Tab-separated table of C-alpha atoms in Angstrom:
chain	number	residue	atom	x	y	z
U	19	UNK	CA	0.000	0.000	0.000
U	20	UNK	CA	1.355	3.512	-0.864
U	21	UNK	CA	0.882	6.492	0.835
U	22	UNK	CA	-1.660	7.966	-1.217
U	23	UNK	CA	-3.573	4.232	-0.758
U	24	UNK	CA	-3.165	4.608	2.858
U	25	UNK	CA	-4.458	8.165	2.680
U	26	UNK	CA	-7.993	6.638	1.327
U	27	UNK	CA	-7.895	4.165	3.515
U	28	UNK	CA	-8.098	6.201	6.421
U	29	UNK	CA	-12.123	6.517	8.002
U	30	UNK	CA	-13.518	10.133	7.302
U	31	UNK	CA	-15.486	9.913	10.799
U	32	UNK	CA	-14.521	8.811	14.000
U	33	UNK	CA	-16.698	7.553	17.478
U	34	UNK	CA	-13.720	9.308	18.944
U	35	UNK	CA	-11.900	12.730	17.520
U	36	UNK	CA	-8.702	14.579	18.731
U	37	UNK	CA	-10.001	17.511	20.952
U	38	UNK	CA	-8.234	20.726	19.736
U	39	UNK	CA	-5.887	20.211	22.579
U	40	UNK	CA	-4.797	16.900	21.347
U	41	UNK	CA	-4.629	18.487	17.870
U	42	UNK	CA	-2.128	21.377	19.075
U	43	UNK	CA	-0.155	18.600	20.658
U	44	UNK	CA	-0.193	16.695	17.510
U	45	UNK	CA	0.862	20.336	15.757
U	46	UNK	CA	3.870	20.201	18.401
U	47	UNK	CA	4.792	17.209	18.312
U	48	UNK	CA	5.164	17.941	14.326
U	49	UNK	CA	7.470	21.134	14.115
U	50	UNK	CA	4.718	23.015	13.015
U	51	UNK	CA	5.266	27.127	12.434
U	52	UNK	CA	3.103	29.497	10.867
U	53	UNK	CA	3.220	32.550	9.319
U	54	UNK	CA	0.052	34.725	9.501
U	55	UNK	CA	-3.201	32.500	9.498
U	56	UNK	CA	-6.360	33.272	7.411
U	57	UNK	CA	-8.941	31.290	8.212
U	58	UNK	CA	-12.387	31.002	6.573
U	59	UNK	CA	-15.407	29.621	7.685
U	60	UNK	CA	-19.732	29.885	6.889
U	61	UNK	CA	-21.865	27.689	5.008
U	62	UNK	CA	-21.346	28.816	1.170
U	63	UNK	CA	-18.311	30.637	-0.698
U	64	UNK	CA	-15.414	29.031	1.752
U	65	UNK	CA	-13.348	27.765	-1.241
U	66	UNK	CA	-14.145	30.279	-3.751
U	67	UNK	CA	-13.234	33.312	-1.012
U	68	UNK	CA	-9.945	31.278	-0.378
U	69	UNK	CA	-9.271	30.972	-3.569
U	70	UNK	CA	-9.892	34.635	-4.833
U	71	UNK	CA	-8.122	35.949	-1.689
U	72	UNK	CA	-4.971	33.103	-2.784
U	73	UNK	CA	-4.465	34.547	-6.095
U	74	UNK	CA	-5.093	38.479	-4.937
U	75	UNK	CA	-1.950	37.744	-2.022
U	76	UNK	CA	0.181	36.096	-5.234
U	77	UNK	CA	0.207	39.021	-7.798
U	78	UNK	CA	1.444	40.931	-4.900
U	79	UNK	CA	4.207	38.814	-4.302
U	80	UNK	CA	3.171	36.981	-1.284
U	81	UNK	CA	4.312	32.994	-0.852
U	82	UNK	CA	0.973	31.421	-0.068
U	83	UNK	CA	-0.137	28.097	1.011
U	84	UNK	CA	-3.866	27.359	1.316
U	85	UNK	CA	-6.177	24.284	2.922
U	86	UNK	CA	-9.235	23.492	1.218
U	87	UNK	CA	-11.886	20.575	0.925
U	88	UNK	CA	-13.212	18.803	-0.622
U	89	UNK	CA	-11.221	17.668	-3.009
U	90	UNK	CA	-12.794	17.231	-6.745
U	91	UNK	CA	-10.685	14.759	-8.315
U	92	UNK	CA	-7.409	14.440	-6.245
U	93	UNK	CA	-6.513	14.565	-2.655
U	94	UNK	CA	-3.307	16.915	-3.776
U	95	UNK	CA	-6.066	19.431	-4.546
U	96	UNK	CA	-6.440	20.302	-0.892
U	97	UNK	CA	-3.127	21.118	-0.298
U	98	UNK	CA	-1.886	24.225	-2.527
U	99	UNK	CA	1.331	25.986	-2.554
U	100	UNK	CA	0.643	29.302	-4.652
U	101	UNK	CA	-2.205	27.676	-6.002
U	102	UNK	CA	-0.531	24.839	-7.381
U	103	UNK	CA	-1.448	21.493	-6.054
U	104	UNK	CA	1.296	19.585	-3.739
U	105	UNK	CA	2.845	16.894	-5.865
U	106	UNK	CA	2.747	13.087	-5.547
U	107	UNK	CA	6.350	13.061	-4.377
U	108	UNK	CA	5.850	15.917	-1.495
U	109	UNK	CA	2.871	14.089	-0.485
U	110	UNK	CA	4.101	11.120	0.664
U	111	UNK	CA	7.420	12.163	1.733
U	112	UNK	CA	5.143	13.939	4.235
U	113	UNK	CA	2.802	11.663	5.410
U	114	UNK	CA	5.657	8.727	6.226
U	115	UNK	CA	6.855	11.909	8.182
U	116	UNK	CA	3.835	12.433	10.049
U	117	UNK	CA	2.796	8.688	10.394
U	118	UNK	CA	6.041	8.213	11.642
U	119	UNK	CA	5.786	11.114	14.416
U	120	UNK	CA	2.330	10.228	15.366
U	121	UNK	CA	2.565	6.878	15.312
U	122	UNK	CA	1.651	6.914	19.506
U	123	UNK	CA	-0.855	8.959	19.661
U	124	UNK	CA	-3.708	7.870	21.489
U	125	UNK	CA	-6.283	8.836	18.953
U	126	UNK	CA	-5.769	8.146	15.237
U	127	UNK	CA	-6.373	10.897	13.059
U	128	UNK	CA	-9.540	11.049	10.719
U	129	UNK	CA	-9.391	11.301	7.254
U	130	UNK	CA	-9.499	15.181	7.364
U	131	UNK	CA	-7.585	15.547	10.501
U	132	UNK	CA	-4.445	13.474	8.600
U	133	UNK	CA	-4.203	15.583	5.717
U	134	UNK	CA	-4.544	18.859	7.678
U	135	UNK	CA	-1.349	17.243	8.980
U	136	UNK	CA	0.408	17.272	6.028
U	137	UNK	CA	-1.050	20.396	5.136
U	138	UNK	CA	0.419	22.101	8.084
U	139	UNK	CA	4.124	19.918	7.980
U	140	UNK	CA	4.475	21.088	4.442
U	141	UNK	CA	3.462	24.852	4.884
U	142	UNK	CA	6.069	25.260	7.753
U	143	UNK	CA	8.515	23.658	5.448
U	144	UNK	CA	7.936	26.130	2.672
U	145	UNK	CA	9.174	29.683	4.260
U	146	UNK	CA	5.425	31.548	3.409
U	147	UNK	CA	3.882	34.759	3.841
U	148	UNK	CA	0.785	33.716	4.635
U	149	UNK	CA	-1.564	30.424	4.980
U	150	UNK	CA	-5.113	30.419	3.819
U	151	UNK	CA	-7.224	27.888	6.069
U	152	UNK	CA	-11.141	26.671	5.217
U	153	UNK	CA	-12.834	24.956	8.007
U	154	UNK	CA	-13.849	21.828	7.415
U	155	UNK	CA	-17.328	22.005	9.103
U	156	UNK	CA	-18.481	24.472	11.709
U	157	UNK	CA	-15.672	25.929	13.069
U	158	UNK	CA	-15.614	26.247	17.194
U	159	UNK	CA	-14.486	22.536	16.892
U	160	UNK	CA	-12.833	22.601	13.483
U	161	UNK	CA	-9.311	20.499	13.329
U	162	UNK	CA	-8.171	23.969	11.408
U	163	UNK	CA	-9.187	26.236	14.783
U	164	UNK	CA	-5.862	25.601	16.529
U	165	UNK	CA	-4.184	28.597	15.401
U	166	UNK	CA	-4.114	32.301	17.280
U	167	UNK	CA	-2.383	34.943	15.002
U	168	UNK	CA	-5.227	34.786	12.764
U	169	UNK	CA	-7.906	36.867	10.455
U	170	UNK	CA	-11.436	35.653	10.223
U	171	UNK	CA	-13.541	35.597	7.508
U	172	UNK	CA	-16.868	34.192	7.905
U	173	UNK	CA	-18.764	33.743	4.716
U	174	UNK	CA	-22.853	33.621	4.232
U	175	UNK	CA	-24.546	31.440	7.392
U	176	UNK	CA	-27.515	28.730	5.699
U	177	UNK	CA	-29.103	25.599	7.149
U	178	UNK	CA	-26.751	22.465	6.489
U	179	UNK	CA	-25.202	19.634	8.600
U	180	UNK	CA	-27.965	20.672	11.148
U	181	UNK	CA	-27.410	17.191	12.734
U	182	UNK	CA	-23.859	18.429	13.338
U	183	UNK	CA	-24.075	22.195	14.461
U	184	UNK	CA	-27.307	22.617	15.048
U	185	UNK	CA	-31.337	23.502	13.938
U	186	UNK	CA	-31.262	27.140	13.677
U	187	UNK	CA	-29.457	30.039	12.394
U	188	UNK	CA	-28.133	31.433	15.038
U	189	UNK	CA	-26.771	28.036	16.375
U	190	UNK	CA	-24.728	27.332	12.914
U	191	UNK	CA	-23.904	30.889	13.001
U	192	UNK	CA	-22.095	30.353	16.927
U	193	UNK	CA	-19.743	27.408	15.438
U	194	UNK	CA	-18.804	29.693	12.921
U	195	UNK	CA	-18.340	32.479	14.666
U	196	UNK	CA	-16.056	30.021	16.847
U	197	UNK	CA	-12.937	31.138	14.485
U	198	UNK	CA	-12.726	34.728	15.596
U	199	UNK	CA	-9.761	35.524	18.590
U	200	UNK	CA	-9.298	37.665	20.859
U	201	UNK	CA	-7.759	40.829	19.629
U	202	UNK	CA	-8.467	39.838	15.759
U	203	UNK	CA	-10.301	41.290	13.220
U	204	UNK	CA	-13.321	39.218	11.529
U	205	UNK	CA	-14.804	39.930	8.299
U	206	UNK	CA	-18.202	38.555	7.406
U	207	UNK	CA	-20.793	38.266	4.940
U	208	UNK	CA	-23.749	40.594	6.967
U	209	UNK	CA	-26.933	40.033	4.482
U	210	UNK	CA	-28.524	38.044	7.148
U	211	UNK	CA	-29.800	39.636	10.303
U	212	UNK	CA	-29.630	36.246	12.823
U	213	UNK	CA	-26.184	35.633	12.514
U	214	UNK	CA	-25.149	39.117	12.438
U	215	UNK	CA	-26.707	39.239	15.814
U	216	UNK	CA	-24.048	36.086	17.049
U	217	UNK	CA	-21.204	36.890	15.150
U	218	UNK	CA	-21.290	40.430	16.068
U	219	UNK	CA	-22.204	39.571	19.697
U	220	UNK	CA	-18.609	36.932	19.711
U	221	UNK	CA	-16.300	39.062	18.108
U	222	UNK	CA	-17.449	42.107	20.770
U	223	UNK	CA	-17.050	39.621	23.762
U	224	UNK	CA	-13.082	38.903	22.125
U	225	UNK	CA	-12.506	42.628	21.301
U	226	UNK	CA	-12.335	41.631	18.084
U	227	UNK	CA	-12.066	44.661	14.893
U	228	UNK	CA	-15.710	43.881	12.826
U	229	UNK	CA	-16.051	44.553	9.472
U	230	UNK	CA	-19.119	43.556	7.278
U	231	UNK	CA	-19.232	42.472	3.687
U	232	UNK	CA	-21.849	45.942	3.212
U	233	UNK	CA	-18.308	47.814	3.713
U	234	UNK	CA	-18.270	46.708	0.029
U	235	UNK	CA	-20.454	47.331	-3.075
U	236	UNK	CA	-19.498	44.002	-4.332
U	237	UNK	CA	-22.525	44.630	-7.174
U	238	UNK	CA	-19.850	47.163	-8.675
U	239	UNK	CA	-18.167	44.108	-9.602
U	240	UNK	CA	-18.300	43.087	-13.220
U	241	UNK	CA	-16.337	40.072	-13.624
U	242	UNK	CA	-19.247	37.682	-13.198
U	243	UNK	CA	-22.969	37.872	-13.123
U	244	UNK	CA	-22.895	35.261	-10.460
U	245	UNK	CA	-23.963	36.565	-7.111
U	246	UNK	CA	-22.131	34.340	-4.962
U	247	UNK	CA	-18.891	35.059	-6.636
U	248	UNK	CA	-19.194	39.253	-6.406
U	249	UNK	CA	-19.640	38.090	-2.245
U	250	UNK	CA	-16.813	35.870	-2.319
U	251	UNK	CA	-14.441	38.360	-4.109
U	252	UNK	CA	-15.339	41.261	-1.771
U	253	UNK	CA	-14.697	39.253	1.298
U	254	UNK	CA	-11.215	38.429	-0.325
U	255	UNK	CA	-10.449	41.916	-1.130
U	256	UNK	CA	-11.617	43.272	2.153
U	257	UNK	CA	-9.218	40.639	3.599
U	258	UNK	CA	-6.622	42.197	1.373
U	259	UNK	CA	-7.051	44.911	2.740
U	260	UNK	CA	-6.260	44.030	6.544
U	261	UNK	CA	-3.038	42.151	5.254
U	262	UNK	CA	-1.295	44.385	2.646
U	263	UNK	CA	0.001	48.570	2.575
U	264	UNK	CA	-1.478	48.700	-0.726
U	265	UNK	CA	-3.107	46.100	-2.995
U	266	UNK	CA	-1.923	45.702	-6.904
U	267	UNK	CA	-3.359	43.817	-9.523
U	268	UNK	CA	-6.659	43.046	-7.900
U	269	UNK	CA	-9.012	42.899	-11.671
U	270	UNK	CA	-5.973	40.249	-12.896
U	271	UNK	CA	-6.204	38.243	-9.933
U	272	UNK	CA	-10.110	37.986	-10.170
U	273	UNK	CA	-10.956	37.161	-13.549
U	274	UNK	CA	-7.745	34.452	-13.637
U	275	UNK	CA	-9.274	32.600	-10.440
U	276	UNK	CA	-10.710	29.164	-11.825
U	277	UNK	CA	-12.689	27.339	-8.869
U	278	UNK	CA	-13.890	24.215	-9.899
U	279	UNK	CA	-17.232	23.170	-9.950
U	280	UNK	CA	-18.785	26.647	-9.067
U	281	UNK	CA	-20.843	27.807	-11.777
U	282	UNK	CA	-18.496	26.683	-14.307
U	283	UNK	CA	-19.269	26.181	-17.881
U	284	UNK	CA	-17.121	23.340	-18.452
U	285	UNK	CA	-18.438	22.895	-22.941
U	286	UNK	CA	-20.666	25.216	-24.624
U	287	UNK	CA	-23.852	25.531	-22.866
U	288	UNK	CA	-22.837	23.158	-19.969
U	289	UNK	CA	-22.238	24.122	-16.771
U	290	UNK	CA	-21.789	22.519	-13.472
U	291	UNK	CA	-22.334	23.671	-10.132
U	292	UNK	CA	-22.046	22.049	-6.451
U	293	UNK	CA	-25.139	23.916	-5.109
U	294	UNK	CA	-26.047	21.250	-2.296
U	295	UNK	CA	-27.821	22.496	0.585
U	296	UNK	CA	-30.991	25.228	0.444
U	297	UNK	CA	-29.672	28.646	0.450
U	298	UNK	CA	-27.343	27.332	-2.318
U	299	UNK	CA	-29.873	25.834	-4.549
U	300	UNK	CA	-32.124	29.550	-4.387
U	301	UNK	CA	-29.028	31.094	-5.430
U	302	UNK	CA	-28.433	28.685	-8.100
U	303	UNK	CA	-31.730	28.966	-9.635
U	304	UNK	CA	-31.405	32.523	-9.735
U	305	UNK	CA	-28.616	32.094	-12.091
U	306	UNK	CA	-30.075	29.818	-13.695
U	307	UNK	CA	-33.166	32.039	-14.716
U	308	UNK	CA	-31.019	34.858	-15.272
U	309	UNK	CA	-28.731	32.946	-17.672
U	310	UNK	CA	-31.656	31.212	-19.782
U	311	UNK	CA	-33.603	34.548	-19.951
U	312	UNK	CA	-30.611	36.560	-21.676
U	313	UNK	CA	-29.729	33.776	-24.080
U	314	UNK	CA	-33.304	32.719	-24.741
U	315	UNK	CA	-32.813	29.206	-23.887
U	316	UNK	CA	-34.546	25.939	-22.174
U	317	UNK	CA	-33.348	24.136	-19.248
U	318	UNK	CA	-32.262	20.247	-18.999
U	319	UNK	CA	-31.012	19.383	-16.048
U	320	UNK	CA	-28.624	16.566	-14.207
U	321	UNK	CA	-28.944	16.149	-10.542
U	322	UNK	CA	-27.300	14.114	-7.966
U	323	UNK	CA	-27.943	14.286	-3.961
U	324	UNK	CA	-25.936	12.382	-0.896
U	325	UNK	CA	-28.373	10.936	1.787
U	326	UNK	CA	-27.989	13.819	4.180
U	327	UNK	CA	-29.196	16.652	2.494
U	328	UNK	CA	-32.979	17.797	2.824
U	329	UNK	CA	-33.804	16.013	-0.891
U	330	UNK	CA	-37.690	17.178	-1.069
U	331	UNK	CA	-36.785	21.115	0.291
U	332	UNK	CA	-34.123	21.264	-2.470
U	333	UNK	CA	-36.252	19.582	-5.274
U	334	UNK	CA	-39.075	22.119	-4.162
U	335	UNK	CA	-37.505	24.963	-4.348
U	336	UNK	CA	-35.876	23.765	-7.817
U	337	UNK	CA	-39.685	23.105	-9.496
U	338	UNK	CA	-41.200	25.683	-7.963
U	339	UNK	CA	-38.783	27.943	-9.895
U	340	UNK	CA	-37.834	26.523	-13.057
U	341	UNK	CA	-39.239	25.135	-16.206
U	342	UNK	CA	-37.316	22.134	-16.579
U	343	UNK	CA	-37.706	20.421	-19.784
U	344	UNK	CA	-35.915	17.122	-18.483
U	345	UNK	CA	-34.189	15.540	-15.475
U	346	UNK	CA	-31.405	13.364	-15.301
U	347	UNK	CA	-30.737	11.926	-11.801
U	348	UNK	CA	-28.399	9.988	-10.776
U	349	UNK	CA	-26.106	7.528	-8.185
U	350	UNK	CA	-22.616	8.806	-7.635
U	351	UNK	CA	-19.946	6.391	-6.822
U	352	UNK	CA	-19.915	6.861	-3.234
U	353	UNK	CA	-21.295	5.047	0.031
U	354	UNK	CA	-23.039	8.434	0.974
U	355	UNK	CA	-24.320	8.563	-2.468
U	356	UNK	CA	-28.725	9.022	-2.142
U	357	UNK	CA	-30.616	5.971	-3.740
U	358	UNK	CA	-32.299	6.965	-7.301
U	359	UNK	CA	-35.634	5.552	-5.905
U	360	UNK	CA	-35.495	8.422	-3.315
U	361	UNK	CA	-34.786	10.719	-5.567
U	362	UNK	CA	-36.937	9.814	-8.844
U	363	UNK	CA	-40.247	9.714	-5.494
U	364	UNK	CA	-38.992	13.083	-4.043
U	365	UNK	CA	-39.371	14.772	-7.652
U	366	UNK	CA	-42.073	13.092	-8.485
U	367	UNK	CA	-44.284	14.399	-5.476
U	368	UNK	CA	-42.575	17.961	-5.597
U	369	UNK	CA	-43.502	18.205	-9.528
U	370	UNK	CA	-46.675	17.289	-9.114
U	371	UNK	CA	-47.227	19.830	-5.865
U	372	UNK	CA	-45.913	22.789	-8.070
U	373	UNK	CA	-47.450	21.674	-10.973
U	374	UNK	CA	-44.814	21.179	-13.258
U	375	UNK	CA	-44.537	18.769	-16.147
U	376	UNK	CA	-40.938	16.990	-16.924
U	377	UNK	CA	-39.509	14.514	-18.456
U	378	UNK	CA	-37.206	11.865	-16.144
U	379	UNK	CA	-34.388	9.545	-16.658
U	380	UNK	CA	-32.699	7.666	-13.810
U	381	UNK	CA	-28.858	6.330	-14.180
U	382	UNK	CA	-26.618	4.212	-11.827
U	383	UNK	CA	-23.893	5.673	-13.619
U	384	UNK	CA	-22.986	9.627	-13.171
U	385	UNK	CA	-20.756	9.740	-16.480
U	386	UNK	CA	-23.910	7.648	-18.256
U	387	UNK	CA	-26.190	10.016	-17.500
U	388	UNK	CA	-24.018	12.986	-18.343
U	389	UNK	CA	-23.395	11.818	-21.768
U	390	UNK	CA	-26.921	10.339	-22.258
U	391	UNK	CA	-27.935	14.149	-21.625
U	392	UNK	CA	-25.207	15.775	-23.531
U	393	UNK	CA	-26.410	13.551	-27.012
U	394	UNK	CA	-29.570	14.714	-25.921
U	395	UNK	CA	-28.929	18.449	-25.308
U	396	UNK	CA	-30.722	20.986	-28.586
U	397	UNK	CA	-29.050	24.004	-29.263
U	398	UNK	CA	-31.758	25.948	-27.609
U	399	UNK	CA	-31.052	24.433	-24.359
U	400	UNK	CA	-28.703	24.915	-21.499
U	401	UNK	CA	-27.822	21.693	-19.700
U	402	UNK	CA	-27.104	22.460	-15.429
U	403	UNK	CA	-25.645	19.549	-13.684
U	404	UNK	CA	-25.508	20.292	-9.358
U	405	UNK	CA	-25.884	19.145	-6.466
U	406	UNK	CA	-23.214	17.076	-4.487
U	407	UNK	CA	-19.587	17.947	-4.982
U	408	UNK	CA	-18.784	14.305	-5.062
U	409	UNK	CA	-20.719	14.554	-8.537
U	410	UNK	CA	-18.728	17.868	-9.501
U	411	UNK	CA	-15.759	15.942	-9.457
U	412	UNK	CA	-16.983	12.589	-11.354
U	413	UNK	CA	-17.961	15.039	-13.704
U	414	UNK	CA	-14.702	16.774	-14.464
U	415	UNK	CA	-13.103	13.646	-13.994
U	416	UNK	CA	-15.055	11.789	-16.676
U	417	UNK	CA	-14.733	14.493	-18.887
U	418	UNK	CA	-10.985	15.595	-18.847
């Protein structure tokens, strides 16, 4: 077994996790120094603000290392020096290194915990200005939240992983707000009045600098007509802003930031997007309706869910507002993937309560059903594929 075998071997969830005191003895016991720490959290826009924010600190001539997840197609995607992926070789040079060293440890690492591990070993190794850090979930409890000189940026706050962080708002929103130090500064996406009223309230009781995305008319922004995007790059250039004299080259470092699986028109007239949870589906019907209304065109539309999400709210508010001439759902190759018979029923129901009329195909097979709907697509028709990043990154991998 290789290290990259081992990697996937390792179980993504634990009965028992490292507290963050374990983890910062873990960090110790590693070697592990840090420059400056930015670390992003909320429910939408993590990866997109971390990677707009990467590629602002870059053109002016900062060394920057940056944590993200998921991963679309490789694991090496989570672990990016100047936003270029760490290679095979670095990899598993690293994790023999940090096998080796925490070989006693009481607690195995999860899956996520490991490779923030080698995240961390290989960022101290690489003399940066600056390291980039998205939470994995929440953030009070995060594996990331071990680090003090910090900046926080907290993102938009939606309902998702409820069973994790909790049923309401302002409960997600006081994980989140978790990130923020004492004596920091926190920037954060403001458009929602509940968990301005926690964030606000937790950065106060740490004395913390506040500053809201409204600072910002991120609508002046003309690189995109994407919504989320505009957010994501203001947050990024507000947290510019708190790190740099002066900032250079911010329109170059915009418009060349590719993120994956976000909106992204990967062939003419298809685009992919890893809208998941409910505040992320409205969104992405909005662009969806905006996009087919300026080029005139119909919608098809592929569609894959895992189990946990809230299958019937999503597929509600998707009929409710769109015409959709045909779905495609599907299976993805993975143990959390939801079954097709929930799906195809949870349509079905939602369809016929909004009073829509579709067409439906059901696959096993996500790369089937992408090419069964690209033969199908018309020139007067768009073809969307969301929902679970695990299906982003079939996607792009089955199409590369």
């Amino acid at each position: 077994m290789n290290e990259k075998e081992y990697i996937e071997s390792i179980p993504m969830w634990a009965k028992k996790k490292n507290s963050l005191l374990e983890v910062r003895k873990n960090i110790e016991i590693l070697g592990i120094k840090l420059p400056k720490v930015i670390h992003v959290a909320g429910t939408n826009g993590k990866g997109s603000v971390c990677a707009y924010l990467s590629n602002i600190l870059i053109e002016n001539q900062m060394k920057v290392g940056t944590f993200i997840s998921p991963h679309l197609i490789e694991v090496n995607e989570r672990i990016l020096l100047d936003m270029i992926p760490i290679s095979d070789r670095e990899l598993e040079s690293i994790s023999k290194y940090v096998r080796e060293k925490l070989g006693n440890s009481d607690t195995a690492p999860t899956y996520f915990e490991y490779i923030f591990y080698i995240a961390m070993v290989y960022f101290s190794e690489s003399s940066l200005d600056y390291v980039i850090l998205e939470t994995g979930m929440g953030g009070r409890l995060d594996v990331t939240n071990v680090f003090e000189d910090t900046l926080s940026i907290i993102t938009s706050i939606g309902m998702d992983h409820m069973q994790f962080l909790g049923s309401s708002i302002k409960e997600i929103a006081y994980e989140k707000a978790g990130i923020i130090k004492h004596n920091s500064t926190v920037i954060f996406d403001d458009s929602n009045e509940e968990s301005n009223e926690v964030i606000i309230e937790n950065a106060k009781a740490k004395e913390a600098k506040i500053i809201p995305l409204s600072d910002f008319d991120y609508e002046s922004l003309k690189f995109t007509y994407v919504k989320y995007k505009k957010k994501a790059a203001a947050l990024a250039i507000l947290g510019a802003g708190q790190l740099l004299n002066s900032i250079k080259n911010i329109d170059e470092a915009i418009t060349k930031t590719v993120w994956h699986g976000r909106m992204e028109e990967i062939e003419k007239d298809i685009i992919i997007d890893g809208a998941h949870n409910e505040p992320a589906i409205i969104e992405f019907t909005d662009n969806v309706m905006k996009l087919t209304k300026v080029n005139n065109k119909k919608i098809k539309l592929l569609i894959s869910l895992v189990k946990d999400k809230e299958v019937e709210k999503i597929f509600d508010i998707i009929t409710s507002k769109l015409e959709v001439e045909k779905y495609y759902l599907t299976a993805m190759n993975s143990y959390r993937s939801n079954s097709i018979k929930e799906l195809y029923n949870s349509l079905n129901i939602l369809l016929e309560k909004n009073k829509r009329q579709s067409k439906i195909s059901c696959y096993n097979n996500s790369i089937e059903a992408f090419y069964e709907a690209k033969k199908e697509k018309a020139d007067d028709e768009i073809l969307f594929c969301v929902g679970s990043l695990y299906l982003m990154g079939e996607l792009l991998e089955g199409n590369r």
